Coordinates of C-alpha atoms in Angstrom, one line a residue:
M274 CA -12.1 -32.1 4.3
P275 CA -14.4 -31.6 1.3
K276 CA -13.1 -30.2 -1.9
G277 CA -13.4 -26.4 -2.1
A278 CA -13.8 -26.0 1.6
T279 CA -13.8 -22.5 2.9
D280 CA -13.3 -20.8 6.3
V281 CA -10.9 -23.6 7.4
R282 CA -9.3 -22.8 10.7
P283 CA -5.6 -22.2 10.4
D284 CA -4.9 -24.5 13.4
T285 CA -6.6 -27.4 11.6
T286 CA -4.5 -30.6 11.4
L287 CA -4.7 -32.0 7.9
R288 CA -4.9 -35.8 7.4
V289 CA -4.8 -37.6 4.1
R290 CA -5.4 -41.4 4.2
A291 CA -5.3 -44.0 1.4
V292 CA -8.2 -46.4 1.4
G293 CA -7.5 -49.6 -0.4
G294 CA -4.0 -48.7 -1.3
S295 CA -0.9 -46.7 -0.2
L296 CA 0.4 -43.1 -0.3
S297 CA 3.7 -42.2 -1.8
S298 CA 3.6 -38.4 -1.5
V299 CA 1.4 -35.5 -0.3
T300 CA 1.9 -31.8 -0.9
V301 CA -0.2 -28.9 0.4
T302 CA 0.9 -25.7 -1.3
P303 CA -0.4 -22.1 -0.9
Q304 CA -0.6 -19.7 -3.7
K305 CA 2.5 -18.0 -2.4
G306 CA 5.0 -19.3 0.1
K307 CA 6.3 -22.7 1.4
A308 CA 4.5 -26.0 1.3
V309 CA 2.9 -27.2 4.5
E310 CA 5.2 -29.6 6.4
G311 CA 4.0 -33.0 7.3
S312 CA 4.9 -36.6 7.8
L313 CA 3.9 -39.8 6.0
D314 CA 3.3 -42.9 8.2
G315 CA 2.1 -45.9 6.3
P316 CA -1.2 -45.1 4.6
Q317 CA -1.6 -41.7 6.3
W318 CA -0.1 -38.3 5.9
T319 CA -0.5 -35.7 8.8
S320 CA 0.4 -32.1 8.6
S321 CA 2.5 -30.3 11.3
G322 CA 2.4 -26.7 12.2
F323 CA -0.2 -24.2 11.1
L324 CA -1.8 -22.7 8.0
S325 CA -1.9 -19.1 7.0
P326 CA -5.2 -17.2 7.3
T327 CA -7.0 -15.9 4.2
T328 CA -5.0 -18.3 2.0
T329 CA -6.0 -20.8 -0.7
Y330 CA -4.1 -24.1 -0.7
E331 CA -3.9 -26.9 -3.3
L332 CA -3.6 -30.4 -1.9
S333 CA -2.1 -33.1 -4.1
A334 CA -1.9 -36.8 -3.0
T335 CA -0.2 -39.5 -5.0
G336 CA -0.4 -43.2 -4.3
R337 CA -1.0 -46.7 -5.6
N338 CA -4.3 -48.6 -5.6
D339 CA -4.7 -52.3 -4.9
A340 CA -4.2 -53.0 -8.6
G341 CA -0.7 -51.3 -8.5
A342 CA -1.8 -48.3 -10.6
T343 CA -0.5 -44.9 -9.6
Q344 CA -3.1 -42.2 -9.1
T345 CA -3.0 -38.6 -8.1
A346 CA -5.9 -36.7 -6.6
T347 CA -6.0 -32.9 -6.1
S348 CA -8.3 -30.5 -4.3
T349 CA -8.3 -26.9 -3.0
F350 CA -9.4 -25.3 0.2
T351 CA -9.3 -21.8 1.7
T352 CA -8.6 -20.7 5.3
L353 CA -10.8 -18.3 7.1
T354 CA -10.3 -14.5 7.0
P355 CA -9.8 -13.3 10.6
R356 CA -12.1 -10.6 12.0
L357 CA -8.8 -9.2 13.6
T358 CA -5.2 -9.9 12.6
A359 CA -2.9 -10.3 15.6
T360 CA 0.4 -8.4 15.2
Y361 CA 3.6 -8.7 17.3
R362 CA 7.3 -7.8 17.4
V363 CA 10.3 -9.7 18.5
L364 CA 12.7 -7.5 20.4
P365 CA 15.5 -6.4 20.6
D366 CA 16.5 -6.9 17.0
G367 CA 19.9 -6.1 15.4
E368 CA 21.1 -4.3 18.5
T369 CA 23.9 -4.6 21.1
V370 CA 22.3 -4.5 24.5
G371 CA 23.2 -4.7 28.2
V372 CA 23.2 -7.9 30.3
G373 CA 19.7 -7.3 31.7
M374 CA 17.7 -7.0 28.5
P375 CA 15.5 -10.1 28.0
A376 CA 14.4 -11.4 24.7
M377 CA 10.8 -10.3 24.1
V378 CA 7.8 -11.3 22.0
V379 CA 5.5 -8.3 22.3
F380 CA 1.9 -8.5 21.0
D381 CA 0.0 -5.3 20.1
S382 CA -3.1 -6.8 21.8
P383 CA -3.6 -9.4 24.6
V384 CA -3.3 -13.1 24.0
T385 CA -6.6 -13.9 25.6
T386 CA -6.6 -17.3 27.2
P387 CA -4.0 -19.4 29.1
A388 CA -4.3 -22.1 26.3
Q389 CA -3.6 -19.6 23.6
R390 CA -0.6 -18.3 25.5
A391 CA 0.7 -21.8 26.0
A392 CA 0.3 -22.4 22.2
V393 CA 2.4 -19.3 21.5
E394 CA 5.1 -20.5 23.9
R395 CA 5.3 -23.9 22.3
Q396 CA 6.1 -22.2 19.0
V397 CA 8.8 -19.8 20.1
S398 CA 12.5 -20.9 20.4
I399 CA 15.7 -19.2 21.4
V400 CA 19.4 -20.1 20.7
T401 CA 22.1 -18.5 22.8
T402 CA 25.8 -18.7 22.1
P403 CA 27.3 -19.6 24.6
Q404 CA 24.4 -21.7 25.9
Q405 CA 22.8 -20.4 29.1
E406 CA 20.0 -21.6 31.3
G407 CA 16.9 -19.5 31.1
A408 CA 13.1 -19.5 30.8
W409 CA 10.1 -18.0 29.1
G410 CA 7.6 -16.2 31.2
W411 CA 4.7 -13.8 30.6
S412 CA 5.0 -10.4 32.2
N413 CA 1.4 -9.8 31.2
N414 CA -1.0 -11.1 28.6
S415 CA 0.7 -9.4 25.7
Q416 CA 4.4 -9.8 26.6
L417 CA 6.4 -13.1 26.6
L418 CA 10.0 -12.7 27.8
W419 CA 13.0 -15.0 28.0
R420 CA 15.6 -14.2 30.7
P421 CA 18.7 -16.1 31.7
Q422 CA 18.8 -17.4 35.3
T423 CA 21.3 -14.7 36.1
F424 CA 22.2 -11.9 33.8
W425 CA 23.6 -12.6 30.3
K426 CA 27.2 -13.5 29.8
P427 CA 28.9 -10.6 28.0
G428 CA 29.3 -11.2 24.3
T429 CA 26.4 -13.6 24.0
K430 CA 24.8 -14.0 20.6
V431 CA 21.0 -14.5 20.8
S432 CA 18.6 -15.7 18.0
V433 CA 14.9 -15.8 18.6
N434 CA 12.4 -17.5 16.2
A435 CA 8.7 -16.9 16.6
P436 CA 6.8 -18.6 13.8
L437 CA 3.3 -17.8 15.0
T438 CA 1.3 -17.6 11.7
G439 CA -2.0 -19.4 12.1
L440 CA -2.2 -19.1 15.9
Q441 CA -5.4 -17.9 17.5
T442 CA -4.9 -15.2 20.1
G443 CA -8.4 -14.1 20.8
D444 CA -12.0 -14.2 19.6
G445 CA -11.8 -14.0 15.8
K446 CA -8.2 -13.0 16.1
W447 CA -5.4 -14.9 14.3
V448 CA -1.7 -14.2 13.6
G449 CA -1.0 -13.6 10.0
R450 CA 2.9 -13.5 9.7
N451 CA 6.0 -14.9 11.3
A452 CA 8.8 -12.8 13.0
A453 CA 12.3 -13.4 14.3
A454 CA 15.2 -11.4 15.7
T455 CA 18.9 -11.5 16.6
F456 CA 20.9 -9.4 19.0
T457 CA 24.2 -9.3 20.8
V458 CA 24.9 -8.7 24.5
G459 CA 27.6 -6.2 25.2
R460 CA 29.9 -5.7 28.3
A461 CA 28.6 -6.3 31.8
R462 CA 27.9 -2.8 33.1
I463 CA 25.9 -2.9 36.3
S464 CA 25.2 0.2 38.5
T465 CA 23.9 0.5 42.1
V466 CA 22.1 3.5 43.3
D467 CA 22.2 3.9 47.1
L468 CA 19.3 6.2 48.0
K469 CA 20.4 6.5 51.6
R470 CA 23.9 7.5 50.7
H471 CA 22.9 9.5 47.6
K472 CA 25.5 7.8 45.5
M473 CA 25.6 5.7 42.3
T474 CA 28.4 3.2 41.8
V475 CA 29.0 1.9 38.3
T476 CA 30.9 -1.4 37.7
E477 CA 32.1 -3.1 34.5
A478 CA 33.1 -6.8 34.7
G479 CA 32.7 -6.5 38.5
K480 CA 35.2 -3.6 38.9
V481 CA 34.2 -0.1 39.9
V482 CA 34.7 2.4 37.1
K483 CA 32.8 5.4 38.3
T484 CA 30.9 6.9 41.2
Y485 CA 28.4 9.7 40.9
P486 CA 26.5 11.8 43.5
I487 CA 22.8 11.6 43.0
S488 CA 19.5 12.8 44.4
G489 CA 16.5 10.4 44.5
G490 CA 12.8 10.8 45.2
Q491 CA 11.7 12.9 48.2
S492 CA 10.1 11.3 51.2
T493 CA 6.4 11.8 50.2
Y494 CA 5.4 8.2 49.3
K495 CA 4.2 8.8 45.7
Y496 CA 7.6 10.4 45.0
I497 CA 9.8 7.8 46.7
T498 CA 12.2 6.1 44.2
R499 CA 11.5 2.4 44.0
S500 CA 14.1 -0.1 45.3
G501 CA 14.9 -3.2 43.3
T502 CA 16.5 -4.3 40.0
K503 CA 15.8 -2.0 37.1
V504 CA 16.9 -2.0 33.5
I505 CA 17.6 1.0 31.2
T506 CA 14.9 0.5 28.5
E507 CA 15.1 3.8 26.7
K508 CA 17.6 6.6 26.1
L509 CA 16.5 10.0 25.1
A510 CA 18.9 12.9 24.6
H511 CA 16.1 15.4 25.3
L512 CA 12.7 14.8 27.0
T513 CA 9.8 16.9 28.3
M514 CA 8.6 15.4 31.5
D515 CA 5.0 16.3 32.1
A516 CA 3.4 15.0 35.3
A517 CA 0.0 15.0 33.5
T518 CA 1.1 11.8 31.8
L519 CA 1.2 10.2 35.2
G520 CA -2.3 11.5 36.1
V521 CA -1.3 14.6 38.0
A522 CA -3.7 17.5 37.4
K523 CA -2.2 20.8 36.4
S524 CA -3.9 22.4 39.4
D525 CA -2.1 20.0 41.7
P526 CA 0.7 21.6 43.8
G527 CA 2.9 18.6 42.8
Y528 CA 2.4 19.2 39.1
Y529 CA 5.6 19.7 37.1
K530 CA 6.6 20.1 33.5
L531 CA 10.4 20.0 32.9
D532 CA 12.7 19.8 29.9
V533 CA 15.5 17.4 30.7
N534 CA 18.6 16.1 29.0
Y535 CA 20.3 12.7 28.9
A536 CA 17.2 10.8 30.1
M537 CA 17.5 7.0 30.7
R538 CA 14.2 5.3 31.5
V539 CA 14.3 2.6 34.2
T540 CA 10.6 2.1 35.0
N541 CA 7.3 2.3 33.1
T542 CA 6.1 4.6 35.8
G543 CA 8.2 7.6 34.9
E544 CA 11.5 7.0 36.7
F545 CA 14.6 8.1 34.8
L546 CA 18.2 8.8 35.4
H547 CA 18.7 12.3 33.9
S548 CA 20.6 15.6 34.1
A549 CA 19.2 17.9 36.8
P550 CA 21.2 21.2 37.0
W551 CA 18.6 22.6 39.4
S552 CA 19.3 20.0 42.1
V553 CA 23.1 19.9 42.0
W554 CA 23.1 21.4 45.5
A555 CA 21.2 18.3 46.8
Q556 CA 23.1 15.6 44.8
G557 CA 25.2 13.5 47.2
R558 CA 23.3 15.1 50.2
S559 CA 19.6 14.6 50.1
N560 CA 16.6 13.3 48.0
V561 CA 14.5 16.0 46.5
S562 CA 13.2 14.7 43.2
H563 CA 9.8 13.4 42.1
G564 CA 11.2 9.9 41.9
C565 CA 13.8 10.2 39.2
T566 CA 17.5 9.9 39.9
N567 CA 19.0 13.4 39.5
M568 CA 22.5 13.8 38.2
G569 CA 24.8 16.7 37.5
P570 CA 24.9 17.7 33.8
A571 CA 28.4 16.5 33.1
D572 CA 27.8 13.2 35.0
A573 CA 24.5 12.6 33.2
R574 CA 26.1 13.2 29.9
E575 CA 28.9 10.7 30.6
M576 CA 26.5 8.1 32.0
F577 CA 24.3 8.5 28.9
R578 CA 27.2 8.1 26.5
E579 CA 28.6 5.0 28.2
S580 CA 25.2 3.2 28.8
L581 CA 23.4 0.7 26.7
V582 CA 19.7 -0.1 26.6
G583 CA 19.6 -3.2 28.8
D584 CA 22.1 -2.1 31.3
V585 CA 21.2 -3.1 34.9
V586 CA 20.7 -0.5 37.7
H587 CA 20.1 -1.8 41.2
F588 CA 18.3 0.6 43.6
T589 CA 18.7 0.2 47.4
G590 CA 17.6 2.2 50.4
S591 CA 13.9 2.9 50.0
N592 CA 10.8 1.3 51.5
R593 CA 9.0 1.3 48.2
P594 CA 9.8 -1.9 46.3
M595 CA 9.5 -2.6 42.5
R596 CA 6.3 -4.4 41.8
P597 CA 5.1 -6.3 38.7
G598 CA 4.3 -3.8 35.9
D599 CA 6.6 -1.1 37.3
G600 CA 9.4 -1.9 34.9
M601 CA 11.3 -4.9 33.4
D602 CA 9.3 -7.6 35.1
A603 CA 11.8 -10.4 34.3
W604 CA 13.9 -9.2 37.2
V605 CA 11.1 -8.4 39.6
Y606 CA 10.6 -12.1 40.2
S607 CA 12.9 -14.7 41.8
W608 CA 14.1 -17.4 39.4
K609 CA 11.6 -19.9 40.8
N610 CA 8.7 -17.4 40.5
W611 CA 9.8 -16.4 37.0
R612 CA 9.7 -20.0 35.8
A613 CA 6.1 -20.2 37.2
R614 CA 5.2 -17.3 34.8
S615 CA 5.3 -19.8 31.9
A616 CA 1.9 -20.6 30.4
L617 CA 3.1 -24.2 29.9
T618 CA 3.7 -24.5 33.6
A619 CA 0.1 -23.3 34.2
T620 CA -1.4 -25.7 31.7
Q621 CA 0.6 -28.7 32.9
A622 CA -0.3 -28.1 36.6

């Protein structure tokens, strides 16, 4: 690399080689931050990892020439300034969650190519205590999830490291910072909603702790509550449910706008568990909702109080299955099919 080089790609591998002598040390240091890691093998030093965008580095190499004299050479170079800076979050962070909540690396814009997604995946790591078998997989081009083969063991401590600075995620788009997260898994609370029997059964550590009468989605297909494994991803004490957010015109006979309490989101498509005092007459008897799981006010309040984000809710009894994109995708796939969602699997095939 010539002295004073500019627009150096952050994923460039640096190599420093002694000609007619030997190297004793090489340092590559940014204006701020840690020196670039690398290894010295005989006459050559090779960097590992990535550089930061929009950063000037000083390279210093010390060695001995054939005459035995020590010499030090220095130079500087500057990495390119991205047209776009890729940003992302590692979630959950600092929380206690239910046994169904995967670790997530969530980008604010797509990671464009399979090779770029594979590069991201090579950089991320996870430590679970106690150790559990699990796998990374992409639910879509902007979400990388790690799930255990089965649900988390209660009390698990999870640490996720995602040092992605210097990775390219699109045309002219590079990551400019690192992120990490830790979280704890709480008790094993798993509920089952039986849409045919209009009942929800709640278990903890495999033992039934509560049953609630419920009312699910009515028989019109677009309102049928989906069957499958869902996860509580959001808890809202108060929520205005507006069908317009789901593409329903206000002139449509099926349009609704309702204020609800104790809302617990279980899909991305608008399904919640929530209080529904207007349908108490149907709870335990028939399905009359627009797809949500209606509960009585006192029951919903209790469920809301006792639930964690990440708690699992199985739904049975409808002919409308969960599909990828409907909710927490990590549990939509079988274990075999989830492992196939890894970008590394795709690039190695």
